[in-house]
Each structure stands twice: as structure tokens, then as C-alpha cells.
Amino acid sequence: MPLKSLLKLPAPKWLEEGLQHIWLPYAQMQNGFAPLPVISTEGTRITLSNGETLIDGIASWWSACHGYNHPHILSAMQQQLGQMPHVMFAGLAHEPAFKLATRLSKLTGLPKVFFSDSGSTAVEVAMKMAVQYWANQHRKTKTRFVSFHNAYHGDTMGAMSVSDPENGMHHVYAPYMPMQYVVDLPADEYSFAEFEAVLKDNKKTIAGLIMEPLVQGAGGMRFHSPDIVAEIYRLCKEHEILFIADEVATGFGRTGSMFAYQQSGISPDLLCVGKALTGGTMTLAATLASEEIFNAFLGEELTKALMHGPTYMANPLACAAANASLDLFEKEPRLKQIEAIEAQMWAGLKSLVDLPQVEDVRVMGAIGVVELKNATWEQMFLLRQKFAEAGCWLRPFGNIIYLTPAFTIAKEDLETLLAVISNEVRNLKH
Ligand SMILES: Cc1ncc(COP(=O)(O)O)c(C=O)c1O
């Protein structure tokens, strides 16, 4: 096996063999870490092939918000599986998707829902909708987007083009991507004036602005206030620029409200959701649109219609899982649990801020972040190893250690995660 092992455990045959063929995500295949072999999940536990378990601190990249294998979601999926795992969505309709669209509309106040497969495609769809919204009104020069440094919107072409161009993930693809207006996130009077100048000077070419409200996730887990989102939104309205909220990561309770934008008292023109939509069970995403956006696609001619339709669009099994996940938000006290997680994380992490090796500690909803000073690539990989050795599944990146656990995590499990992080951060050489 050319890759290093994160834990000393015997590699099952399928891993050994498959490693000759698999191409892993975000991984240097020459000298990175081999993935840990997982055989099952339950609640907030991941069981490895040797029987060891890890406490999951990141809920499979923010998605398994009710914990793994929640019986209510599994039973809804099992029922749907026996009945109809999939049927195409162009020309055919099924209850799970239509029900889900109605429920998402009620939750967000955005009346129209377009389903796709992943967060990245939800962003692509939003960008296509924005461009065509203007084209359908004979304003064909409005084709570009404003986005922010440290943003992350996905790995497909449009989504990459509005993500941070410098953070190392997409740099090499720059010559292949469309040019956008990627600017600093404004924070004060001076930077807002600069930001507004970009909108004003380029409004003829700008179709929309895309942002992750309250939390820039994979671009560095940076937080900003609801007031900043509200002011950006106001300026978009003033300059005829569509406001796209990318809540693929922040949606479904993660920041303490069902959707982050709701804390700003705004109503986006377009909203992207994914990740936790199915409670971490199936890939599904949606782009929600206002009535005004939707109406611009109406007309006698097909050319005015939205030309998008993934093969597995609105997959019934995934929609059944999403409906069951929404049931849980209705039936169980998720937002209260998130409040408790926020308090526990803050109590467990706040003292780290005094350490010389720590740049910042921040917590919002069920997101906890320890930002290190000058951490090296090797140190971060070593940390990942230490966490795994201590029985915790955490995936630090850049100079960030973060927690995005299931909302159902037991107090003691969260305590263990916090203690392990504290311990390893304290042991870090400055
Ligand atoms: C804010 C945001 N948008 C879009 C995406 C892309 O989603 P996916 O990985 O499902 O394509 C992500 C993924 O991390 C994200 O955090």
C-alpha cells in the first residue's frame, strides 16, 4: 500500500485490492493517508473493520444531522425502496418529491423548488437560473457573478468560479473557468463603500451575487454577522442583482436557525440546499426560487424554460429520506439540542484562545472552530492521526480544526471530542 495508514489496523482484502484502482477525493495518491475501512455506522459512531469505533465529530461533512441510521429515516427509506427506488422525473411525478417541494417551500417562504443531485449542482442550477432570468427579460449582458474571498460553493465549473480563487483547491483550473467578481466580504463602512462600487460599476454585467450566509465553510470556517448579510442583500436589491444564498452547509439548523439567512430577516431570490437535506443518507439537493424568478421563465416558447434535468433528479428514495428528516425536525427538539451543543462547545473550547499556538476560537450553533497559528501541513495531518488514535473522527484542514457533529450527539461524546481537541491543541509545539 503506497499510502500511509492513519491507524495501525489490518487492511481488509477489499481495501488492499481496491486501493490499486480507487482515486480518492482531495488526496495526494502518492503519499497521503489511506482511508479507514468502515463497516457500519450508528448514531454518532463509525465502526471500523477491526471492530474499533470512532466518535464522529463532523457528521459526514455536516450531513448526518440526526446521527447515522436514524430508525425513522431508515424505515421511510425501506418502505420507499420496496415500492419504487427510482423513476425518471421528466414527464412522471411521484409523491415523495411533490410533498418535499411543498414542505421546503413552507419552511423557507420560497415557492418553487428544483431538485438536483448535489450541493455543487444546486449552485450550478441557481447560476443558470440567474443568467436566464435576465436573458428572458432581454438583459443578456447580465451573465457574471459576485462572490467572496474564502467562499466555497462546490467543485463543478460554475461553483468553482465563484469560490475563492486562491485557497489552493481550484487554483490550477483558473484558466478554464469563467471570470467572476470575487471580492472581500465587506465588514465596515469603508469596505462596504468599496463593495458597493463594484456592484454599481458593473451592474450591467452582473446577474447575481452568491454567498454562504453567516458561515463561510470549507473556505476557512469564518463567521460574519446577520447585519452584514442584510446589508449585502439590500445593496443587491438596490443594484438589480439577484441574491443567491448557498445554504448547502448552513441549512437545516446548523447555525442555530433552520436556515442561516433567516437570522438576517431577508428573503433570498434563490436558495441552494443539500448535505443535511436527507439527514445524511442519500445525495439530493435543491434550488429554491422566488415567485418573481419563476415567473420570468413563463411564456409560450420553450426557449424561455429552464433547460436542466439530471437523470436522477428528485430520486424518490432520497426524497423519502428528506421527508423523514423534516419529520424529525418537526417532532424532535433539534433547535434546542443545537443551543445546548453551542453552549457545551463554547465551554469546552474557549480557554484555548489564550494559547500562543491558537489564533481564534469560535462557535455558532452546532459549529465549533479552533483556528491555529502557522500550523504546517504535516502538523495538521499528524493531528488527524492523533484524533483517530484517540477514537475521534475529525478532519482538520488548512489551519482549522472544526466540529460539526450530529445534533443528537450525546453530551458525553461531545465532551470526549472537546477534551481530545483541547489536549492535542495544548500539546502542539508553537
Ligand atoms: C456552501 C457549500 N456549497 C456547495 C457545496 C458543494 O456541495 P457538494 O459537495 O454536495 O457538491 C458545499 C460542500 O461542502 C458547500 O459547503
Tab-separated table of C-alpha atoms and ligand atoms in Angstrom:
chain	number	residue	atom	x	y	z
A	1	MET	CA	0.000	0.000	0.000
A	2	PRO	CA	1.746	3.245	-1.039
A	3	LEU	CA	-0.428	5.369	1.261
A	4	LYS	CA	0.235	5.769	4.972
A	5	SER	CA	-2.267	4.327	7.393
A	6	LEU	CA	-3.999	6.684	9.807
A	7	LEU	CA	-4.382	3.908	12.374
A	8	LYS	CA	-2.435	0.704	12.755
A	9	LEU	CA	-5.038	-1.792	11.719
A	10	PRO	CA	-5.028	-4.730	9.369
A	11	ALA	CA	-6.308	-3.687	5.948
A	12	PRO	CA	-9.155	-5.894	4.713
A	13	LYS	CA	-8.621	-7.527	1.306
A	14	TRP	CA	-11.117	-5.253	-0.449
A	15	LEU	CA	-9.211	-2.185	0.733
A	16	GLU	CA	-5.823	-3.560	-0.268
A	17	GLU	CA	-7.088	-4.566	-3.728
A	18	GLY	CA	-9.294	-1.566	-4.303
A	19	LEU	CA	-6.535	0.887	-3.458
A	20	GLN	CA	-4.863	-0.128	-6.696
A	21	HIS	CA	-7.905	1.231	-8.538
A	22	ILE	CA	-9.610	3.864	-6.483
A	23	TRP	CA	-8.928	7.596	-6.935
A	24	LEU	CA	-9.648	9.357	-3.649
A	25	PRO	CA	-11.026	12.888	-3.088
A	26	TYR	CA	-8.690	15.762	-2.181
A	27	ALA	CA	-5.851	13.278	-1.783
A	28	GLN	CA	-2.261	13.049	-2.913
A	29	MET	CA	-2.355	9.452	-4.067
A	30	GLN	CA	1.404	9.067	-3.769
A	31	ASN	CA	1.925	9.748	-0.078
A	32	GLY	CA	-1.394	10.721	1.565
A	33	PHE	CA	-3.319	8.726	4.135
A	34	ALA	CA	-5.179	5.559	3.186
A	35	PRO	CA	-8.862	5.830	4.135
A	36	LEU	CA	-10.032	3.979	7.220
A	37	PRO	CA	-12.086	0.886	6.417
A	38	VAL	CA	-15.625	1.355	7.780
A	39	ILE	CA	-18.112	-1.467	8.126
A	40	SER	CA	-21.049	0.229	9.814
A	41	THR	CA	-22.417	3.379	11.399
A	42	GLU	CA	-24.862	4.000	14.219
A	43	GLY	CA	-25.840	7.254	15.940
A	44	THR	CA	-22.592	9.212	16.156
A	45	ARG	CA	-20.346	6.130	15.920
A	46	ILE	CA	-18.357	4.836	12.984
A	47	THR	CA	-17.274	1.181	13.288
A	48	LEU	CA	-14.044	0.157	11.589
A	49	SER	CA	-13.291	-3.230	10.093
A	50	ASN	CA	-11.352	-4.334	13.197
A	51	GLY	CA	-14.342	-3.545	15.435
A	52	GLU	CA	-12.939	-0.297	16.845
A	53	THR	CA	-15.348	2.642	16.913
A	54	LEU	CA	-14.771	6.338	16.346
A	55	ILE	CA	-16.972	9.184	17.610
A	56	ASP	CA	-17.851	11.237	14.551
A	57	GLY	CA	-17.288	14.942	15.162
A	58	ILE	CA	-18.197	16.116	11.670
A	59	ALA	CA	-21.330	14.108	10.777
A	60	SER	CA	-20.009	13.064	7.376
A	61	TRP	CA	-19.299	16.609	6.237
A	62	TRP	CA	-22.269	18.268	8.014
A	63	SER	CA	-24.840	15.885	6.563
A	64	ALA	CA	-25.813	13.243	9.163
A	65	CYS	CA	-27.595	15.773	11.336
A	66	HIS	CA	-29.795	13.247	13.205
A	67	GLY	CA	-26.938	10.781	13.629
A	68	TYR	CA	-26.398	7.740	11.433
A	69	ASN	CA	-29.115	5.139	10.788
A	70	HIS	CA	-31.931	7.065	12.450
A	71	PRO	CA	-34.742	4.492	12.607
A	72	HIS	CA	-37.394	6.924	11.340
A	73	ILE	CA	-35.380	7.751	8.226
A	74	LEU	CA	-34.384	4.136	7.641
A	75	SER	CA	-37.949	2.911	7.860
A	76	ALA	CA	-39.195	5.598	5.426
A	77	MET	CA	-36.429	4.605	3.030
A	78	GLN	CA	-37.112	0.893	3.395
A	79	GLN	CA	-40.755	1.458	2.579
A	80	GLN	CA	-39.850	3.579	-0.448
A	81	LEU	CA	-37.211	1.070	-1.559
A	82	GLY	CA	-39.774	-1.725	-1.756
A	83	GLN	CA	-42.174	0.469	-3.658
A	84	MET	CA	-40.022	2.454	-6.091
A	85	PRO	CA	-36.355	3.336	-5.570
A	86	HIS	CA	-36.285	5.444	-8.695
A	87	VAL	CA	-38.281	6.661	-11.639
A	88	MET	CA	-37.397	9.457	-14.036
A	89	PHE	CA	-38.774	12.900	-13.189
A	90	ALA	CA	-39.346	14.360	-16.661
A	91	GLY	CA	-42.943	13.574	-17.538
A	92	LEU	CA	-43.557	11.436	-14.425
A	93	ALA	CA	-44.406	12.550	-10.915
A	94	HIS	CA	-44.191	10.909	-7.504
A	95	GLU	CA	-45.456	11.777	-4.063
A	96	PRO	CA	-42.133	11.963	-2.152
A	97	ALA	CA	-40.793	14.772	-4.377
A	98	PHE	CA	-44.025	16.754	-4.607
A	99	LYS	CA	-44.540	16.503	-0.855
A	100	LEU	CA	-40.948	17.523	-0.206
A	101	ALA	CA	-41.242	20.541	-2.517
A	102	THR	CA	-44.338	21.685	-0.626
A	103	ARG	CA	-42.611	21.272	2.730
A	104	LEU	CA	-39.417	23.062	1.670
A	105	SER	CA	-41.498	25.948	0.336
A	106	LYS	CA	-43.343	26.256	3.634
A	107	LEU	CA	-40.095	26.199	5.580
A	108	THR	CA	-38.388	28.887	3.510
A	109	GLY	CA	-41.173	31.007	2.046
A	110	LEU	CA	-39.676	30.374	-1.407
A	111	PRO	CA	-42.467	28.885	-3.507
A	112	LYS	CA	-40.617	26.991	-6.276
A	113	VAL	CA	-38.292	24.029	-5.835
A	114	PHE	CA	-35.978	22.471	-8.424
A	115	PHE	CA	-34.264	19.224	-7.390
A	116	SER	CA	-30.779	18.094	-8.386
A	117	ASP	CA	-28.098	15.711	-7.141
A	118	SER	CA	-25.515	17.537	-5.062
A	119	GLY	CA	-24.693	20.863	-3.496
A	120	SER	CA	-22.494	21.769	-6.443
A	121	THR	CA	-25.267	21.121	-8.942
A	122	ALA	CA	-27.732	23.110	-6.828
A	123	VAL	CA	-25.297	26.019	-7.197
A	124	GLU	CA	-24.928	25.438	-10.949
A	125	VAL	CA	-28.714	25.450	-11.296
A	126	ALA	CA	-29.012	28.683	-9.292
A	127	MET	CA	-26.391	30.321	-11.533
A	128	LYS	CA	-28.165	29.145	-14.692
A	129	MET	CA	-31.480	30.393	-13.317
A	130	ALA	CA	-29.967	33.786	-12.560
A	131	VAL	CA	-28.469	34.200	-16.038
A	132	GLN	CA	-31.642	33.053	-17.763
A	133	TYR	CA	-33.846	35.203	-15.531
A	134	TRP	CA	-32.178	38.242	-17.072
A	135	ALA	CA	-31.888	36.781	-20.594
A	136	ASN	CA	-35.628	36.066	-20.607
A	137	GLN	CA	-36.117	39.793	-19.998
A	138	HIS	CA	-33.774	40.730	-22.845
A	139	ARG	CA	-30.944	41.705	-20.496
A	140	LYS	CA	-28.402	39.352	-21.931
A	141	THR	CA	-25.310	41.180	-20.693
A	142	LYS	CA	-26.076	40.182	-17.111
A	143	THR	CA	-24.103	36.929	-17.033
A	144	ARG	CA	-21.492	37.284	-14.334
A	145	PHE	CA	-21.459	36.784	-10.577
A	146	VAL	CA	-20.171	38.465	-7.472
A	147	SER	CA	-18.810	36.225	-4.735
A	148	PHE	CA	-16.409	36.463	-1.831
A	149	HIS	CA	-12.868	35.555	-0.936
A	150	ASN	CA	-12.817	32.471	1.306
A	151	ALA	CA	-16.077	31.269	-0.216
A	152	TYR	CA	-16.598	27.663	-1.202
A	153	HIS	CA	-19.536	26.705	-3.415
A	154	GLY	CA	-18.511	23.325	-4.820
A	155	ASP	CA	-16.222	21.616	-7.285
A	156	THR	CA	-18.094	21.903	-10.584
A	157	MET	CA	-17.189	24.607	-13.082
A	158	GLY	CA	-19.644	27.396	-12.182
A	159	ALA	CA	-19.351	26.655	-8.476
A	160	MET	CA	-15.539	26.731	-8.652
A	161	SER	CA	-15.626	30.037	-10.491
A	162	VAL	CA	-17.411	31.721	-7.558
A	163	SER	CA	-15.269	30.047	-4.891
A	164	ASP	CA	-12.081	31.582	-3.541
A	165	PRO	CA	-9.604	31.508	-6.430
A	166	GLU	CA	-6.547	31.497	-4.159
A	167	ASN	CA	-7.209	28.965	-1.429
A	168	GLY	CA	-5.377	26.232	-3.260
A	169	MET	CA	-8.301	23.976	-4.131
A	170	HIS	CA	-9.134	25.326	-7.556
A	171	HIS	CA	-6.147	27.431	-8.465
A	172	VAL	CA	-4.945	25.136	-11.248
A	173	TYR	CA	-8.297	25.331	-13.040
A	174	ALA	CA	-8.306	29.139	-13.216
A	175	PRO	CA	-7.569	29.351	-16.957
A	176	TYR	CA	-10.559	27.104	-17.652
A	177	MET	CA	-13.083	28.942	-15.511
A	178	PRO	CA	-15.364	31.874	-16.284
A	179	MET	CA	-14.207	35.160	-14.746
A	180	GLN	CA	-16.303	36.449	-11.879
A	181	TYR	CA	-16.095	39.353	-9.456
A	182	VAL	CA	-14.593	37.689	-6.387
A	183	VAL	CA	-14.231	40.399	-3.728
A	184	ASP	CA	-13.573	40.779	0.003
A	185	LEU	CA	-16.554	40.221	2.228
A	186	PRO	CA	-17.391	43.745	3.402
A	187	ALA	CA	-17.347	44.300	7.137
A	188	ASP	CA	-17.282	48.049	7.827
A	189	GLU	CA	-18.291	51.342	6.289
A	190	TYR	CA	-15.146	51.638	4.192
A	191	SER	CA	-15.243	48.113	2.796
A	192	PHE	CA	-18.979	48.378	2.151
A	193	ALA	CA	-18.345	51.522	0.093
A	194	GLU	CA	-15.734	49.648	-1.963
A	195	PHE	CA	-18.051	46.696	-2.332
A	196	GLU	CA	-20.947	48.860	-3.426
A	197	ALA	CA	-18.733	50.479	-6.057
A	198	VAL	CA	-18.151	47.051	-7.631
A	199	LEU	CA	-21.898	46.406	-7.783
A	200	LYS	CA	-22.681	49.862	-9.105
A	201	ASP	CA	-19.938	49.985	-11.730
A	202	ASN	CA	-20.667	46.515	-13.068
A	203	LYS	CA	-24.408	46.120	-12.630
A	204	LYS	CA	-24.912	45.787	-16.389
A	205	THR	CA	-22.865	42.590	-16.423
A	206	ILE	CA	-23.771	41.124	-13.025
A	207	ALA	CA	-26.572	38.561	-12.881
A	208	GLY	CA	-26.300	37.654	-9.234
A	209	LEU	CA	-24.327	37.525	-6.029
A	210	ILE	CA	-23.759	34.254	-4.234
A	211	MET	CA	-22.814	33.885	-0.592
A	212	GLU	CA	-22.839	31.446	2.289
A	213	PRO	CA	-24.883	33.360	4.891
A	214	LEU	CA	-23.242	33.649	8.346
A	215	VAL	CA	-20.579	30.974	7.824
A	216	GLN	CA	-18.052	30.545	5.064
A	217	GLY	CA	-17.483	26.827	5.465
A	218	ALA	CA	-14.828	24.921	3.562
A	219	GLY	CA	-13.031	28.211	2.723
A	220	GLY	CA	-11.958	28.631	6.360
A	221	MET	CA	-14.972	28.355	8.690
A	222	ARG	CA	-15.241	32.132	9.009
A	223	PHE	CA	-18.273	33.755	10.622
A	224	HIS	CA	-19.955	37.066	9.908
A	225	SER	CA	-22.989	38.777	11.398
A	226	PRO	CA	-26.601	38.724	10.197
A	227	ASP	CA	-26.333	42.510	9.729
A	228	ILE	CA	-23.635	42.049	7.099
A	229	VAL	CA	-25.828	39.615	5.174
A	230	ALA	CA	-28.778	42.035	5.433
A	231	GLU	CA	-26.709	44.948	4.110
A	232	ILE	CA	-25.285	42.919	1.209
A	233	TYR	CA	-28.826	41.853	0.369
A	234	ARG	CA	-30.042	45.453	0.475
A	235	LEU	CA	-27.308	46.555	-1.908
A	236	CYS	CA	-28.110	43.692	-4.287
A	237	LYS	CA	-31.728	44.832	-4.400
A	238	GLU	CA	-30.675	48.420	-4.967
A	239	HIS	CA	-28.473	47.495	-7.920
A	240	GLU	CA	-30.708	44.888	-9.578
A	241	ILE	CA	-28.531	41.929	-8.668
A	242	LEU	CA	-30.081	38.607	-7.650
A	243	PHE	CA	-29.161	37.376	-4.183
A	244	ILE	CA	-28.298	33.666	-4.041
A	245	ALA	CA	-27.997	32.113	-0.585
A	246	ASP	CA	-25.863	28.998	-0.679
A	247	GLU	CA	-27.051	27.101	2.393
A	248	VAL	CA	-25.741	23.719	1.324
A	249	ALA	CA	-23.706	23.636	4.545
A	250	THR	CA	-25.578	26.045	6.827
A	251	GLY	CA	-29.118	24.855	6.031
A	252	PHE	CA	-31.233	22.728	8.371
A	253	GLY	CA	-30.361	24.131	11.754
A	254	ARG	CA	-26.579	24.153	11.689
A	255	THR	CA	-26.184	27.844	12.651
A	256	GLY	CA	-28.970	27.768	15.239
A	257	SER	CA	-31.891	28.713	12.997
A	258	MET	CA	-33.442	26.437	10.391
A	259	PHE	CA	-31.679	28.478	7.690
A	260	ALA	CA	-28.912	30.987	8.333
A	261	TYR	CA	-30.420	33.729	6.125
A	262	GLN	CA	-33.476	33.795	8.386
A	263	GLN	CA	-31.381	35.475	11.087
A	264	SER	CA	-30.974	38.474	8.749
A	265	GLY	CA	-34.683	38.923	8.097
A	266	ILE	CA	-34.192	38.669	4.329
A	267	SER	CA	-35.735	36.519	1.624
A	268	PRO	CA	-33.188	35.408	-0.979
A	269	ASP	CA	-34.101	35.265	-4.666
A	270	LEU	CA	-32.527	31.830	-4.904
A	271	LEU	CA	-31.541	29.349	-2.218
A	272	CYS	CA	-29.340	26.252	-2.543
A	273	VAL	CA	-29.722	23.356	-0.109
A	274	GLY	CA	-28.115	19.918	0.041
A	275	LYS	CA	-25.988	17.977	2.550
A	276	ALA	CA	-28.342	17.577	5.586
A	277	LEU	CA	-31.445	17.631	3.344
A	278	THR	CA	-31.673	13.830	3.500
A	279	GLY	CA	-30.299	13.581	7.043
A	280	GLY	CA	-27.011	12.317	5.632
A	281	THR	CA	-28.373	9.252	3.868
A	282	MET	CA	-28.629	9.976	0.139
A	283	THR	CA	-27.338	12.561	-2.268
A	284	LEU	CA	-30.009	15.131	-3.040
A	285	ALA	CA	-30.034	18.898	-3.409
A	286	ALA	CA	-32.489	21.614	-4.314
A	287	THR	CA	-32.508	25.133	-5.667
A	288	LEU	CA	-35.444	27.168	-4.413
A	289	ALA	CA	-36.679	30.249	-6.226
A	290	SER	CA	-38.936	33.208	-5.556
A	291	GLU	CA	-42.175	33.681	-7.480
A	292	GLU	CA	-40.600	36.556	-9.401
A	293	ILE	CA	-37.711	34.417	-10.629
A	294	PHE	CA	-40.025	31.582	-11.591
A	295	ASN	CA	-42.420	33.871	-13.454
A	296	ALA	CA	-39.637	35.115	-15.712
A	297	PHE	CA	-39.420	31.596	-17.161
A	298	LEU	CA	-43.079	31.512	-18.182
A	299	GLY	CA	-44.140	32.100	-21.770
A	300	GLU	CA	-45.327	30.417	-24.928
A	301	GLU	CA	-41.840	29.472	-26.112
A	302	LEU	CA	-39.834	26.524	-24.766
A	303	THR	CA	-36.687	28.631	-25.084
A	304	LYS	CA	-37.828	30.584	-22.035
A	305	ALA	CA	-37.970	27.413	-19.908
A	306	LEU	CA	-35.146	26.194	-17.684
A	307	MET	CA	-33.072	23.642	-19.570
A	308	HIS	CA	-31.798	21.389	-16.827
A	309	GLY	CA	-32.788	17.864	-15.785
A	310	PRO	CA	-30.377	15.425	-14.164
A	311	THR	CA	-31.125	11.717	-14.731
A	312	TYR	CA	-31.623	11.002	-11.040
A	313	MET	CA	-33.430	14.281	-10.375
A	314	ALA	CA	-35.753	14.082	-7.352
A	315	ASN	CA	-34.819	10.453	-6.725
A	316	PRO	CA	-37.798	9.042	-4.750
A	317	LEU	CA	-35.631	7.202	-2.239
A	318	ALA	CA	-33.689	10.371	-1.459
A	319	CYS	CA	-36.920	12.408	-1.271
A	320	ALA	CA	-38.422	9.860	1.135
A	321	ALA	CA	-35.328	10.222	3.317
A	322	ALA	CA	-35.590	14.032	3.151
A	323	ASN	CA	-39.260	13.966	4.146
A	324	ALA	CA	-38.413	11.736	7.084
A	325	SER	CA	-35.589	14.079	8.059
A	326	LEU	CA	-38.011	17.016	8.053
A	327	ASP	CA	-40.407	14.968	10.231
A	328	LEU	CA	-37.609	14.715	12.781
A	329	PHE	CA	-37.065	18.471	12.767
A	330	GLU	CA	-40.793	18.803	13.485
A	331	LYS	CA	-41.068	16.052	16.099
A	332	GLU	CA	-37.794	16.303	17.974
A	333	PRO	CA	-36.266	19.345	19.696
A	334	ARG	CA	-33.421	19.875	17.217
A	335	LEU	CA	-33.022	23.633	17.629
A	336	LYS	CA	-32.897	23.219	21.427
A	337	GLN	CA	-30.268	20.490	21.033
A	338	ILE	CA	-28.240	22.817	18.819
A	339	GLU	CA	-28.421	25.518	21.505
A	340	ALA	CA	-27.115	23.052	24.075
A	341	ILE	CA	-24.317	21.937	21.733
A	342	GLU	CA	-23.346	25.572	21.184
A	343	ALA	CA	-23.075	26.188	24.932
A	344	GLN	CA	-21.129	22.977	25.540
A	345	MET	CA	-18.712	23.645	22.677
A	346	TRP	CA	-18.031	27.158	23.860
A	347	ALA	CA	-17.418	25.978	27.414
A	348	GLY	CA	-15.070	23.261	26.164
A	349	LEU	CA	-13.063	25.327	23.693
A	350	LYS	CA	-12.977	28.920	24.899
A	351	SER	CA	-9.880	28.588	27.114
A	352	LEU	CA	-7.815	27.505	24.080
A	353	VAL	CA	-7.879	31.056	22.777
A	354	ASP	CA	-5.234	32.001	25.371
A	355	LEU	CA	-2.670	29.583	23.922
A	356	PRO	CA	0.080	31.089	21.752
A	357	GLN	CA	-0.496	28.443	19.059
A	358	VAL	CA	-4.189	29.410	18.727
A	359	GLU	CA	-5.331	32.264	16.520
A	360	ASP	CA	-9.046	32.137	17.325
A	361	VAL	CA	-11.818	30.037	18.799
A	362	ARG	CA	-15.368	30.490	17.544
A	363	VAL	CA	-18.681	28.742	17.933
A	364	MET	CA	-22.005	29.273	16.181
A	365	GLY	CA	-24.928	26.878	16.540
A	366	ALA	CA	-23.528	23.380	16.136
A	367	ILE	CA	-20.266	24.565	14.568
A	368	GLY	CA	-17.125	24.785	16.657
A	369	VAL	CA	-13.815	26.063	15.293
A	370	VAL	CA	-10.275	26.265	16.604
A	371	GLU	CA	-8.077	28.233	14.244
A	372	LEU	CA	-4.378	27.605	14.724
A	373	LYS	CA	-1.484	29.995	14.093
A	374	ASN	CA	1.040	28.983	11.453
A	375	ALA	CA	0.128	25.301	11.504
A	376	THR	CA	2.080	23.297	8.982
A	377	TRP	CA	0.611	20.766	6.599
A	378	GLU	CA	2.477	17.984	8.442
A	379	GLN	CA	1.165	19.140	11.827
A	380	MET	CA	-2.412	19.045	10.559
A	381	PHE	CA	-2.013	15.537	9.177
A	382	LEU	CA	-0.430	14.418	12.431
A	383	LEU	CA	-3.395	15.917	14.296
A	384	ARG	CA	-5.786	13.886	12.207
A	385	GLN	CA	-3.839	10.791	13.164
A	386	LYS	CA	-3.834	11.706	16.865
A	387	PHE	CA	-7.573	12.317	16.827
A	388	ALA	CA	-8.188	8.924	15.221
A	389	GLU	CA	-5.893	7.227	17.728
A	390	ALA	CA	-7.950	8.835	20.483
A	391	GLY	CA	-11.132	7.378	18.957
A	392	CYS	CA	-12.426	10.550	17.278
A	393	TRP	CA	-13.197	11.179	13.634
A	394	LEU	CA	-12.200	14.764	12.847
A	395	ARG	CA	-10.812	16.141	9.645
A	396	PRO	CA	-8.820	19.331	10.239
A	397	PHE	CA	-7.822	21.290	7.141
A	398	GLY	CA	-5.659	24.342	6.439
A	399	ASN	CA	-5.130	25.712	9.952
A	400	ILE	CA	-8.647	24.847	11.097
A	401	ILE	CA	-9.892	22.180	13.484
A	402	TYR	CA	-13.655	22.052	13.323
A	403	LEU	CA	-16.616	20.249	14.820
A	404	THR	CA	-19.975	19.857	13.076
A	405	PRO	CA	-21.444	16.911	14.973
A	406	ALA	CA	-24.888	15.354	14.691
A	407	PHE	CA	-27.464	17.402	16.593
A	408	THR	CA	-28.291	14.243	18.522
A	409	ILE	CA	-24.780	13.697	19.834
A	410	ALA	CA	-24.688	12.554	23.463
A	411	LYS	CA	-23.274	15.083	25.915
A	412	GLU	CA	-20.536	12.642	26.936
A	413	ASP	CA	-19.477	12.014	23.327
A	414	LEU	CA	-19.215	15.734	22.671
A	415	GLU	CA	-17.256	16.070	25.905
A	416	THR	CA	-14.801	13.442	24.643
A	417	LEU	CA	-14.382	15.243	21.300
A	418	LEU	CA	-13.780	18.557	23.068
A	419	ALA	CA	-11.306	17.027	25.510
A	420	VAL	CA	-9.364	15.317	22.715
A	421	ILE	CA	-9.178	18.544	20.696
A	422	SER	CA	-8.101	20.532	23.769
A	423	ASN	CA	-5.477	18.021	24.648
A	424	GLU	CA	-3.944	17.830	21.167
A	425	VAL	CA	-4.006	21.596	20.681
A	426	ARG	CA	-2.282	22.119	24.040
A	427	ASN	CA	0.371	19.589	23.029
A	428	LEU	CA	1.082	21.322	19.745
A	429	LYS	CA	4.506	22.888	19.534
A	430	HIS	CA	4.341	26.578	18.896
B	1	LIG	C1	-21.563	26.058	0.926
B	1	LIG	C2	-21.372	24.871	0.035
B	1	LIG	N1	-21.879	24.903	-1.214
B	1	LIG	C3	-21.763	23.861	-2.048
B	1	LIG	C4	-21.087	22.720	-1.663
B	1	LIG	C5	-20.945	21.574	-2.618
B	1	LIG	O1	-21.760	20.526	-2.230
B	1	LIG	P1	-21.466	19.042	-2.760
B	1	LIG	O2	-20.196	18.607	-2.117
B	1	LIG	O3	-22.665	18.270	-2.308
B	1	LIG	O4	-21.375	19.134	-4.237
B	1	LIG	C6	-20.551	22.643	-0.383
B	1	LIG	C7	-19.823	21.436	0.057
B	1	LIG	O5	-19.113	21.415	1.025
B	1	LIG	C8	-20.693	23.744	0.498
B	1	LIG	O6	-20.177	23.727	1.735
